[in-house]
PDB file of C-alpha atoms in Angstrom:
ATOM      1  CA  MET A 124     -28.200  32.034 -23.354  1.00 34.00           C
ATOM      2  CA  ALA A 125     -26.221  33.244 -20.356  1.00 47.00           C
ATOM      3  CA  ALA A 126     -24.449  29.890 -20.166  1.00 51.00           C
ATOM      4  CA  VAL A 127     -23.602  30.083 -23.865  1.00 45.00           C
ATOM      5  CA  GLY A 128     -22.222  33.598 -23.358  1.00 58.00           C
ATOM      6  CA  GLU A 129     -20.029  32.457 -20.478  1.00 59.00           C
ATOM      7  CA  TYR A 130     -18.733  29.524 -22.503  1.00 52.00           C
ATOM      8  CA  ALA A 131     -17.862  31.809 -25.421  1.00 58.00           C
ATOM      9  CA  LEU A 132     -16.115  34.259 -23.075  1.00 54.00           C
ATOM     10  CA  ALA A 133     -14.115  31.442 -21.495  1.00 59.00           C
ATOM     11  CA  ARG A 134     -12.876  30.377 -24.937  1.00 63.00           C
ATOM     12  CA  LEU A 135     -12.312  33.833 -26.453  1.00 66.00           C
ATOM     13  CA  ASP A 136     -10.987  35.732 -23.424  1.00 74.00           C
ATOM     14  CA  PRO A 137     -10.052  33.372 -20.574  1.00 77.00           C
ATOM     15  CA  TYR A 138      -8.631  36.157 -18.424  1.00 81.00           C
ATOM     16  CA  ALA A 139     -11.851  38.207 -18.625  1.00 85.00           C
ATOM     17  CA  TYR A 140     -13.894  35.088 -17.880  1.00 84.00           C
ATOM     18  CA  HIS A 141     -11.915  34.160 -14.767  1.00 85.00           C
ATOM     19  CA  ALA A 142     -11.807  37.804 -13.659  1.00 84.00           C
ATOM     20  CA  SER A 143     -15.599  37.971 -13.876  1.00 87.00           C
ATOM     21  CA  CYS A 144     -15.876  34.812 -11.742  1.00 88.00           C
ATOM     22  CA  ILE A 145     -13.420  36.181  -9.173  1.00 90.00           C
ATOM     23  CA  ALA A 146     -15.383  39.447  -8.983  1.00 89.00           C
ATOM     24  CA  LYS A 147     -18.409  37.364  -7.948  1.00 91.00           C
ATOM     25  CA  GLY A 148     -16.406  35.644  -5.203  1.00 92.00           C
ATOM     26  CA  VAL A 149     -16.295  32.237  -6.909  1.00 93.00           C
ATOM     27  CA  ARG A 150     -13.981  30.401  -9.264  1.00 92.00           C
ATOM     28  CA  ALA A 151     -14.738  28.877 -12.639  1.00 89.00           C
ATOM     29  CA  ASP A 152     -15.093  25.393 -11.082  1.00 90.00           C
ATOM     30  CA  ALA A 153     -17.565  26.773  -8.499  1.00 91.00           C
ATOM     31  CA  ARG A 154     -15.093  26.733  -5.593  1.00 94.00           C
ATOM     32  CA  ASP A 155     -14.840  29.602  -3.126  1.00 94.00           C
ATOM     33  CA  LEU A 156     -11.791  31.750  -3.780  1.00 94.00           C
ATOM     34  CA  ASP A 157      -9.824  30.209  -0.883  1.00 94.00           C
ATOM     35  CA  ALA A 158     -10.990  26.610  -1.338  1.00 95.00           C
ATOM     36  CA  THR A 159      -8.751  23.699  -2.320  1.00 96.00           C
ATOM     37  CA  ARG A 160      -9.851  20.567  -4.117  1.00 95.00           C
ATOM     38  CA  LYS A 161     -10.382  17.212  -2.425  1.00 94.00           C
ATOM     39  CA  LEU A 162      -7.156  15.238  -2.064  1.00 95.00           C
ATOM     40  CA  TYR A 163      -7.042  11.439  -2.228  1.00 94.00           C
ATOM     41  CA  ILE A 164      -3.938   9.388  -1.407  1.00 95.00           C
ATOM     42  CA  ASP A 165      -3.520   5.626  -1.623  1.00 95.00           C
ATOM     43  CA  THR A 166      -0.333   3.569  -1.240  1.00 94.00           C
ATOM     44  CA  GLY A 167       0.794   0.154  -2.412  1.00 93.00           C
ATOM     45  CA  VAL A 168      -1.037   0.514  -5.722  1.00 96.00           C
ATOM     46  CA  VAL A 169       1.620  -1.066  -7.994  1.00 96.00           C
ATOM     47  CA  PRO A 170       2.330  -4.709  -7.092  1.00 93.00           C
ATOM     48  CA  GLY A 171       5.951  -5.754  -7.360  1.00 88.00           C
ATOM     49  CA  SER A 172       7.364  -2.252  -6.942  1.00 91.00           C
ATOM     50  CA  ASP A 173       9.561  -1.213  -4.025  1.00 90.00           C
ATOM     51  CA  GLY A 174       7.031   1.485  -3.182  1.00 93.00           C
ATOM     52  CA  SER A 175       4.083   3.193  -4.852  1.00 96.00           C
ATOM     53  CA  ALA A 176       1.263   5.648  -4.326  1.00 97.00           C
ATOM     54  CA  SER A 177      -1.581   7.212  -6.256  1.00 97.00           C
ATOM     55  CA  VAL A 178      -2.835  10.747  -5.740  1.00 97.00           C
ATOM     56  CA  GLY A 179      -6.039  12.382  -6.897  1.00 96.00           C
ATOM     57  CA  LEU A 180      -6.604  16.132  -6.742  1.00 96.00           C
ATOM     58  CA  GLY A 181      -9.731  17.368  -8.455  1.00 93.00           C
ATOM     59  CA  THR A 182      -9.660  15.733 -11.878  1.00 94.00           C
ATOM     60  CA  SER A 183      -5.873  15.216 -11.772  1.00 96.00           C
ATOM     61  CA  ARG A 184      -4.555  11.714 -11.168  1.00 97.00           C
ATOM     62  CA  ALA A 185      -0.923  10.650 -10.735  1.00 97.00           C
ATOM     63  CA  VAL A 186       0.865   7.428  -9.804  1.00 98.00           C
ATOM     64  CA  ALA A 187       4.319   7.411  -8.216  1.00 98.00           C
ATOM     65  CA  VAL A 188       6.566   4.334  -8.308  1.00 98.00           C
ATOM     66  CA  VAL A 189       9.810   3.986  -6.345  1.00 96.00           C
ATOM     67  CA  THR A 190      12.676   1.826  -7.564  1.00 93.00           C
ATOM     68  CA  VAL A 191      15.512   1.311  -5.084  1.00 88.00           C
ATOM     69  CA  SER A 192      19.016   0.373  -6.186  1.00 84.00           C
ATOM     70  CA  THR A 193      22.508   0.326  -4.738  1.00 79.00           C
ATOM     71  CA  ALA A 194      25.666   2.012  -5.957  1.00 72.00           C
ATOM     72  CA  ALA A 195      29.308   1.943  -5.007  1.00 67.00           C
ATOM     73  CA  PHE A 196      30.641   4.595  -2.644  1.00 61.00           C
ATOM     74  CA  ILE A 197      33.050   6.875  -4.528  1.00 57.00           C
ATOM     75  CA  GLU A 198      35.070   9.387  -2.506  1.00 56.00           C
ATOM     76  CA  GLY A 199      34.414  12.936  -3.642  1.00 51.00           C
ATOM     77  CA  TYR A 200      31.647  11.898  -6.058  1.00 48.00           C
ATOM     78  CA  ARG A 201      29.060   9.486  -4.674  1.00 49.00           C
ATOM     79  CA  THR A 202      29.294   9.680  -0.921  1.00 48.00           C
ATOM     80  CA  GLN A 203      25.717   9.565   0.334  1.00 73.00           C
ATOM     81  CA  HIS A 204      22.300   8.077  -0.309  1.00 78.00           C
ATOM     82  CA  SER A 205      20.291   9.878  -2.986  1.00 86.00           C
ATOM     83  CA  ILE A 206      16.808  10.418  -4.401  1.00 91.00           C
ATOM     84  CA  ASP A 207      15.826  11.371  -7.924  1.00 94.00           C
ATOM     85  CA  VAL A 208      12.389  12.350  -9.217  1.00 96.00           C
ATOM     86  CA  HIS A 209      11.065  12.121 -12.772  1.00 96.00           C
ATOM     87  CA  VAL A 210       7.677  13.455 -13.893  1.00 96.00           C
ATOM     88  CA  SER A 211       5.640  12.602 -16.983  1.00 94.00           C
ATOM     89  CA  LEU A 212       2.477  14.441 -18.010  1.00 94.00           C
ATOM     90  CA  PRO A 213      -0.160  12.989 -20.371  1.00 91.00           C
ATOM     91  CA  ASP A 214       0.782  13.231 -24.058  1.00 76.00           C
ATOM     92  CA  SER A 215      -1.868  15.927 -24.567  1.00 65.00           C
ATOM     93  CA  GLN A 216       0.183  18.264 -22.335  1.00 60.00           C
ATOM     94  CA  LYS A 217       3.378  18.162 -24.394  1.00 55.00           C
ATOM     95  CA  GLY A 218       4.579  18.154 -27.970  1.00 53.00           C
ATOM     96  CA  PRO A 219       5.711  14.966 -29.728  1.00 50.00           C
ATOM     97  CA  GLY A 220       9.023  13.778 -28.309  1.00 49.00           C
ATOM     98  CA  LYS A 221       9.192  16.647 -25.838  1.00 59.00           C
ATOM     99  CA  THR A 222       9.253  16.846 -22.058  1.00 71.00           C
ATOM    100  CA  SER A 223       6.893  19.442 -20.630  1.00 87.00           C
ATOM    101  CA  PRO A 224       8.540  22.396 -18.823  1.00 92.00           C
ATOM    102  CA  VAL A 225       5.823  21.970 -16.203  1.00 94.00           C
ATOM    103  CA  ALA A 226       6.981  18.384 -15.584  1.00 95.00           C
ATOM    104  CA  LEU A 227      10.644  19.388 -15.406  1.00 95.00           C
ATOM    105  CA  TYR A 228       9.895  22.153 -12.902  1.00 96.00           C
ATOM    106  CA  ALA A 229       7.696  19.917 -10.724  1.00 97.00           C
ATOM    107  CA  ALA A 230      10.414  17.250 -10.642  1.00 97.00           C
ATOM    108  CA  GLN A 231      13.054  19.824  -9.727  1.00 96.00           C
ATOM    109  CA  VAL A 232      11.025  21.198  -6.812  1.00 97.00           C
ATOM    110  CA  ALA A 233      10.153  17.718  -5.487  1.00 96.00           C
ATOM    111  CA  ARG A 234      13.787  16.622  -5.744  1.00 95.00           C
ATOM    112  CA  LYS A 235      14.979  19.644  -3.759  1.00 94.00           C
ATOM    113  CA  CYS A 236      12.310  19.279  -1.089  1.00 94.00           C
ATOM    114  CA  LEU A 237      12.932  15.576  -0.504  1.00 92.00           C
ATOM    115  CA  ALA A 238      16.698  16.081  -0.385  1.00 88.00           C
ATOM    116  CA  ARG A 239      16.745  19.135   1.874  1.00 86.00           C
ATOM    117  CA  CYS A 240      13.532  19.260   3.896  1.00 84.00           C
ATOM    118  CA  ALA A 241      11.942  15.833   4.386  1.00 78.00           C
ATOM    119  CA  ASP A 242      14.611  14.456   6.766  1.00 83.00           C
ATOM    120  CA  VAL A 243      14.837  11.247   4.748  1.00 84.00           C
ATOM    121  CA  ALA A 244      16.965   8.556   6.411  1.00 79.00           C
ATOM    122  CA  PHE A 245      18.064   5.310   4.781  1.00 77.00           C
ATOM    123  CA  PRO A 246      19.019   2.286   6.928  1.00 73.00           C
ATOM    124  CA  ALA A 247      22.698   1.404   7.128  1.00 69.00           C
ATOM    125  CA  PRO A 248      23.804  -0.476   3.995  1.00 64.00           C
ATOM    126  CA  VAL A 249      25.167  -4.007   4.129  1.00 56.00           C
ATOM    127  CA  ALA A 250      28.580  -2.786   3.021  1.00 55.00           C
ATOM    128  CA  SER A 251      30.506   0.287   4.108  1.00 59.00           C
ATOM    129  CA  LYS A 252      31.277   1.113   0.485  1.00 66.00           C
ATOM    130  CA  MET A 253      27.654   1.066  -0.662  1.00 74.00           C
ATOM    131  CA  VAL A 254      24.989   3.768  -0.901  1.00 78.00           C
ATOM    132  CA  TRP A 255      21.254   3.573  -1.578  1.00 81.00           C
ATOM    133  CA  HIS A 256      19.546   5.344  -4.477  1.00 85.00           C
ATOM    134  CA  ALA A 257      15.783   5.798  -4.887  1.00 90.00           C
ATOM    135  CA  ASP A 258      14.296   6.673  -8.270  1.00 95.00           C
ATOM    136  CA  ILE A 259      10.761   8.055  -8.061  1.00 97.00           C
ATOM    137  CA  ASP A 260       8.779   8.043 -11.294  1.00 97.00           C
ATOM    138  CA  VAL A 261       5.614  10.175 -11.117  1.00 97.00           C
ATOM    139  CA  ARG A 262       3.246   9.667 -14.045  1.00 96.00           C
ATOM    140  CA  PHE A 263       0.132  11.770 -14.494  1.00 96.00           C
ATOM    141  CA  VAL A 264      -2.835   9.875 -15.878  1.00 95.00           C
ATOM    142  CA  SER A 265      -4.795  13.119 -16.128  1.00 95.00           C
ATOM    143  CA  PHE A 266      -3.748  16.674 -15.393  1.00 96.00           C
ATOM    144  CA  ASP A 267      -5.516  19.863 -14.328  1.00 95.00           C
ATOM    145  CA  GLY A 268      -2.966  22.098 -12.628  1.00 95.00           C
ATOM    146  CA  ALA A 269      -0.920  22.108  -9.398  1.00 96.00           C
ATOM    147  CA  ALA A 270       1.794  19.809 -10.790  1.00 97.00           C
ATOM    148  CA  VAL A 271       4.254  20.772  -8.053  1.00 97.00           C
ATOM    149  CA  ASP A 272       1.806  19.891  -5.284  1.00 98.00           C
ATOM    150  CA  ILE A 273       0.705  16.571  -6.752  1.00 98.00           C
ATOM    151  CA  THR A 274       4.261  15.518  -7.605  1.00 98.00           C
ATOM    152  CA  LEU A 275       5.645  16.187  -4.126  1.00 97.00           C
ATOM    153  CA  ILE A 276       2.660  14.614  -2.358  1.00 96.00           C
ATOM    154  CA  ALA A 277       2.780  11.501  -4.558  1.00 97.00           C
ATOM    155  CA  ALA A 278       6.569  11.140  -4.320  1.00 96.00           C
ATOM    156  CA  GLN A 279       6.537  11.505  -0.549  1.00 94.00           C
ATOM    157  CA  ALA A 280       3.649   9.051  -0.104  1.00 95.00           C
ATOM    158  CA  ALA A 281       5.377   6.454  -2.294  1.00 95.00           C
ATOM    159  CA  LEU A 282       8.669   6.942  -0.464  1.00 92.00           C
ATOM    160  CA  ARG A 283       6.981   6.464   2.903  1.00 91.00           C
ATOM    161  CA  ALA A 284       5.479   3.209   1.612  1.00 91.00           C
ATOM    162  CA  THR A 285       8.798   1.909   0.240  1.00 90.00           C
ATOM    163  CA  ALA A 286      10.302  -1.301   1.597  1.00 84.00           C
ATOM    164  CA  LEU A 287      14.009  -1.542   0.891  1.00 80.00           C
ATOM    165  CA  PRO A 288      15.022  -4.697  -0.959  1.00 76.00           C
ATOM    166  CA  HIS A 289      17.063  -7.244   0.941  1.00 70.00           C
ATOM    167  CA  VAL A 290      20.569  -7.218  -0.510  1.00 66.00           C
ATOM    168  CA  GLU A 291      23.545  -9.491  -0.035  1.00 64.00           C
ATOM    169  CA  LEU A 292      27.246  -8.882  -0.261  1.00 61.00           C
ATOM    170  CA  GLY A 293      28.980 -11.504  -2.401  1.00 62.00           C
ATOM    171  CA  PRO A 294      32.526 -12.853  -1.833  1.00 61.00           C
ATOM    172  CA  ASP A 295      33.818 -10.576  -4.585  1.00 61.00           C
ATOM    173  CA  GLY A 296      32.265  -7.525  -2.876  1.00 55.00           C
ATOM    174  CA  GLU A 297      29.412  -7.249  -5.366  1.00 62.00           C
ATOM    175  CA  VAL A 298      26.020  -6.278  -3.937  1.00 60.00           C
ATOM    176  CA  SER A 299      22.919  -8.053  -5.257  1.00 61.00           C
ATOM    177  CA  ARG A 300      19.271  -8.492  -4.347  1.00 63.00           C
ATOM    178  CA  SER A 301      18.371 -11.663  -2.529  1.00 62.00           C
ATOM    179  CA  ALA A 302      15.184 -13.713  -2.676  1.00 59.00           C
ATOM    180  CA  GLU A 303      14.238 -12.693   0.870  1.00 62.00           C
ATOM    181  CA  LEU A 304      11.327 -10.346   1.328  1.00 57.00           C
ATOM    182  CA  ALA A 305      12.058  -6.685   1.905  1.00 62.00           C
ATOM    183  CA  SER A 306      11.786  -5.561   5.486  1.00 67.00           C
ATOM    184  CA  GLU A 307      13.460  -2.257   6.309  1.00 76.00           C
ATOM    185  CA  ARG A 308      11.851   1.006   5.332  1.00 79.00           C
ATOM    186  CA  ILE A 309      13.059   4.478   4.451  1.00 79.00           C
ATOM    187  CA  ALA A 310      12.362   6.899   7.290  1.00 79.00           C
ATOM    188  CA  THR A 311      10.827  10.242   6.333  1.00 80.00           C
ATOM    189  CA  GLY A 312      10.689  12.203   9.534  1.00 82.00           C
ATOM    190  CA  THR A 313       9.034  15.365   8.240  1.00 89.00           C
ATOM    191  CA  LEU A 314       5.663  15.517   6.512  1.00 91.00           C
ATOM    192  CA  LEU A 315       5.797  18.134   3.763  1.00 94.00           C
ATOM    193  CA  ALA A 316       2.577  19.839   2.673  1.00 95.00           C
ATOM    194  CA  PRO A 317       2.846  21.870  -0.546  1.00 97.00           C
ATOM    195  CA  LEU A 318       0.328  24.405  -1.796  1.00 97.00           C
ATOM    196  CA  SER A 319       0.581  26.348  -5.034  1.00 98.00           C
ATOM    197  CA  CYS A 320      -1.235  29.664  -5.403  1.00 97.00           C
ATOM    198  CA  ALA A 321      -2.059  31.367  -8.698  1.00 96.00           C
ATOM    199  CA  LEU A 322      -1.817  35.154  -8.534  1.00 96.00           C
ATOM    200  CA  VAL A 323      -4.476  36.686 -10.780  1.00 93.00           C
ATOM    201  CA  GLY A 324      -4.562  40.444 -10.378  1.00 90.00           C
ATOM    202  CA  ASN A 325      -5.126  41.058  -6.662  1.00 91.00           C
ATOM    203  CA  ALA A 326      -6.616  37.599  -6.115  1.00 94.00           C
ATOM    204  CA  ILE A 327      -4.763  34.616  -4.673  1.00 96.00           C
ATOM    205  CA  LEU A 328      -6.184  31.290  -5.858  1.00 97.00           C
ATOM    206  CA  PRO A 329      -4.853  28.281  -3.891  1.00 97.00           C
ATOM    207  CA  ASP A 330      -4.647  24.911  -5.634  1.00 97.00           C
ATOM    208  CA  PRO A 331      -5.149  26.355  -9.130  1.00 96.00           C
ATOM    209  CA  THR A 332      -6.531  24.505 -12.115  1.00 96.00           C
ATOM    210  CA  GLN A 333      -4.590  24.420 -15.365  1.00 94.00           C
ATOM    211  CA  ASP A 334      -6.786  27.187 -16.798  1.00 92.00           C
ATOM    212  CA  GLU A 335      -6.162  29.386 -13.760  1.00 94.00           C
ATOM    213  CA  GLU A 336      -2.411  28.838 -14.039  1.00 94.00           C
ATOM    214  CA  ALA A 337      -2.542  29.779 -17.718  1.00 91.00           C
ATOM    215  CA  ILE A 338      -3.985  33.241 -17.016  1.00 91.00           C
ATOM    216  CA  ALA A 339      -2.095  33.879 -13.749  1.00 93.00           C
ATOM    217  CA  ASP A 340       0.536  36.603 -13.413  1.00 93.00           C
ATOM    218  CA  CYS A 341       2.643  33.909 -11.709  1.00 94.00           C
ATOM    219  CA  VAL A 342       2.311  30.849  -9.489  1.00 97.00           C
ATOM    220  CA  VAL A 343       3.873  30.668  -6.025  1.00 97.00           C
ATOM    221  CA  SER A 344       4.407  27.260  -4.412  1.00 98.00           C
ATOM    222  CA  VAL A 345       4.787  27.164  -0.627  1.00 98.00           C
ATOM    223  CA  VAL A 346       5.942  24.029   1.212  1.00 97.00           C
ATOM    224  CA  VAL A 347       5.266  23.808   4.945  1.00 96.00           C
ATOM    225  CA  ASP A 348       5.713  20.958   7.406  1.00 94.00           C
ATOM    226  CA  GLU A 349       3.095  19.454   9.715  1.00 91.00           C
ATOM    227  CA  HIS A 350       3.755  22.218  12.245  1.00 92.00           C
ATOM    228  CA  GLY A 351       3.232  24.988   9.710  1.00 94.00           C
ATOM    229  CA  GLU A 352       6.907  25.910   9.443  1.00 95.00           C
ATOM    230  CA  VAL A 353       7.935  27.066   5.979  1.00 96.00           C
ATOM    231  CA  ARG A 354      10.311  24.562   4.374  1.00 95.00           C
ATOM    232  CA  GLY A 355      10.378  25.903   0.824  1.00 95.00           C
ATOM    233  CA  LEU A 356       9.181  28.743  -1.379  1.00 96.00           C
ATOM    234  CA  TYR A 357       9.287  28.460  -5.160  1.00 96.00           C
ATOM    235  CA  LYS A 358       8.286  30.769  -8.009  1.00 95.00           C
ATOM    236  CA  PRO A 359       9.307  30.332 -11.637  1.00 91.00           C
ATOM    237  CA  GLY A 360       9.895  33.387 -13.785  1.00 84.00           C
ATOM    238  CA  ALA A 361      10.873  36.953 -12.969  1.00 80.00           C
ATOM    239  CA  THR A 362       7.475  38.419 -12.085  1.00 87.00           C
ATOM    240  CA  PRO A 363       7.916  40.449  -8.862  1.00 91.00           C
ATOM    241  CA  VAL A 364       5.811  39.463  -5.860  1.00 94.00           C
ATOM    242  CA  THR A 365       5.346  41.622  -2.756  1.00 94.00           C
ATOM    243  CA  GLN A 366       6.129  40.420   0.752  1.00 96.00           C
ATOM    244  CA  GLU A 367       2.453  40.894   1.650  1.00 96.00           C
ATOM    245  CA  THR A 368       1.425  38.521  -1.126  1.00 96.00           C
ATOM    246  CA  ILE A 369       4.012  35.942  -0.045  1.00 96.00           C
ATOM    247  CA  THR A 370       2.689  36.171   3.516  1.00 97.00           C
ATOM    248  CA  ARG A 371      -0.866  35.576   2.302  1.00 97.00           C
ATOM    249  CA  CYS A 372       0.271  32.537   0.299  1.00 97.00           C
ATOM    250  CA  ILE A 373       2.016  31.142   3.379  1.00 97.00           C
ATOM    251  CA  GLU A 374      -1.143  31.626   5.437  1.00 97.00           C
ATOM    252  CA  ARG A 375      -3.130  29.615   2.904  1.00 96.00           C
ATOM    253  CA  ALA A 376      -0.498  26.861   2.859  1.00 97.00           C
ATOM    254  CA  ARG A 377      -0.630  26.576   6.630  1.00 96.00           C
ATOM    255  CA  ALA A 378      -4.428  26.397   6.564  1.00 94.00           C
ATOM    256  CA  ALA A 379      -4.392  23.691   3.867  1.00 93.00           C
ATOM    257  CA  ARG A 380      -1.656  21.471   5.338  1.00 91.00           C
ATOM    258  CA  VAL A 381      -4.202  19.284   7.144  1.00 88.00           C
ATOM    259  CA  ARG A 382      -5.298  17.813   3.799  1.00 85.00           C
ATOM    260  CA  CYS A 383      -1.948  16.007   3.513  1.00 82.00           C
ATOM    261  CA  SER A 384      -1.950  14.585   7.027  1.00 71.00           C
ATOM    262  CA  SER A 385      -5.557  13.420   6.656  1.00 57.00           C
ATOM    263  CA  GLY A 386      -4.954  11.932   3.212  1.00 52.00           C
ATOM    264  CA  ALA A 387      -2.892   8.938   4.445  1.00 48.00           C
ATOM    265  CA  LEU A 388       0.645  10.336   4.183  1.00 53.00           C
TER     266      LEU A 388
END
C-alpha cells in the first residue's frame, strides 16, 4: 500500500513527492542526493561518417554525428573555421512539427562551449581562401534529463573522433573531396566536463532526471575543464540564484569531472 501511495503522490503532486524523497536523503531514482548517473561513451559508432559518438547517461541515450565540409573564405563574413550543433529529442518530448526549447537551449550551450572554451584547432586548409566547417547533429534516442550535459559530452566526443576528409584543389580553384582516406584530425586541446544541477528548495541535485528538472526552481549548468577551472556557467530564466548556491554547484561539477575523462573522451 505504501508503494501505491508513493506512486499516486508522484503523479498527483510531483513536487511533494520529490521533496519527501529529498527529506529522507535520497532521490526518486534511489540515488544519494549528490550522486550522478553512470556515463558511457563510445566513438566511431556510425560507419561512413566523418566522426561519431554515442553517449549513455542513466536511461538517456544520444548519438552525435559530425559532417565536415569546406567553404570559401569571405572577408568580413566567413573568415575562420566554424562549428555548429543541432539537437533533436525523441518525438515524445515535443509537439508535432516543433523543435523542443530544451533541444534549442542544449544546442546553444554546446555551440558556445565548443567555440569559446574547447580550444578546437583545425589543420591548415589546402587553399588559403578556404575554411573548414563541422556540423554536429546530436540525436537523442531516449531522454531523461540533463540535455545540456549529454549534448556537450556527445558533441565533444564525436569531434575528437573526427577524421577530416581529404580534399583537393581543382584547376578552377574549386575544392572537392578526393577518394583518398581521411587522415588529419581536429585537435581539441581542452576536455570540457559539464554538470547540470537542479535547484529544488534548498537542495542541489546534480545530473537531474527529467522529472527533477520539471519541479526544480531552476537548473544551473556548470562547465569545467580537466583541471577543474570553470569554463562556462549557464542558467535559463530569470530565477535569482545566490553566490553560495553557485559555489556549491561548481564544487559538484569539479567532483564529477572525472566521469568524462574516464568515459573515453
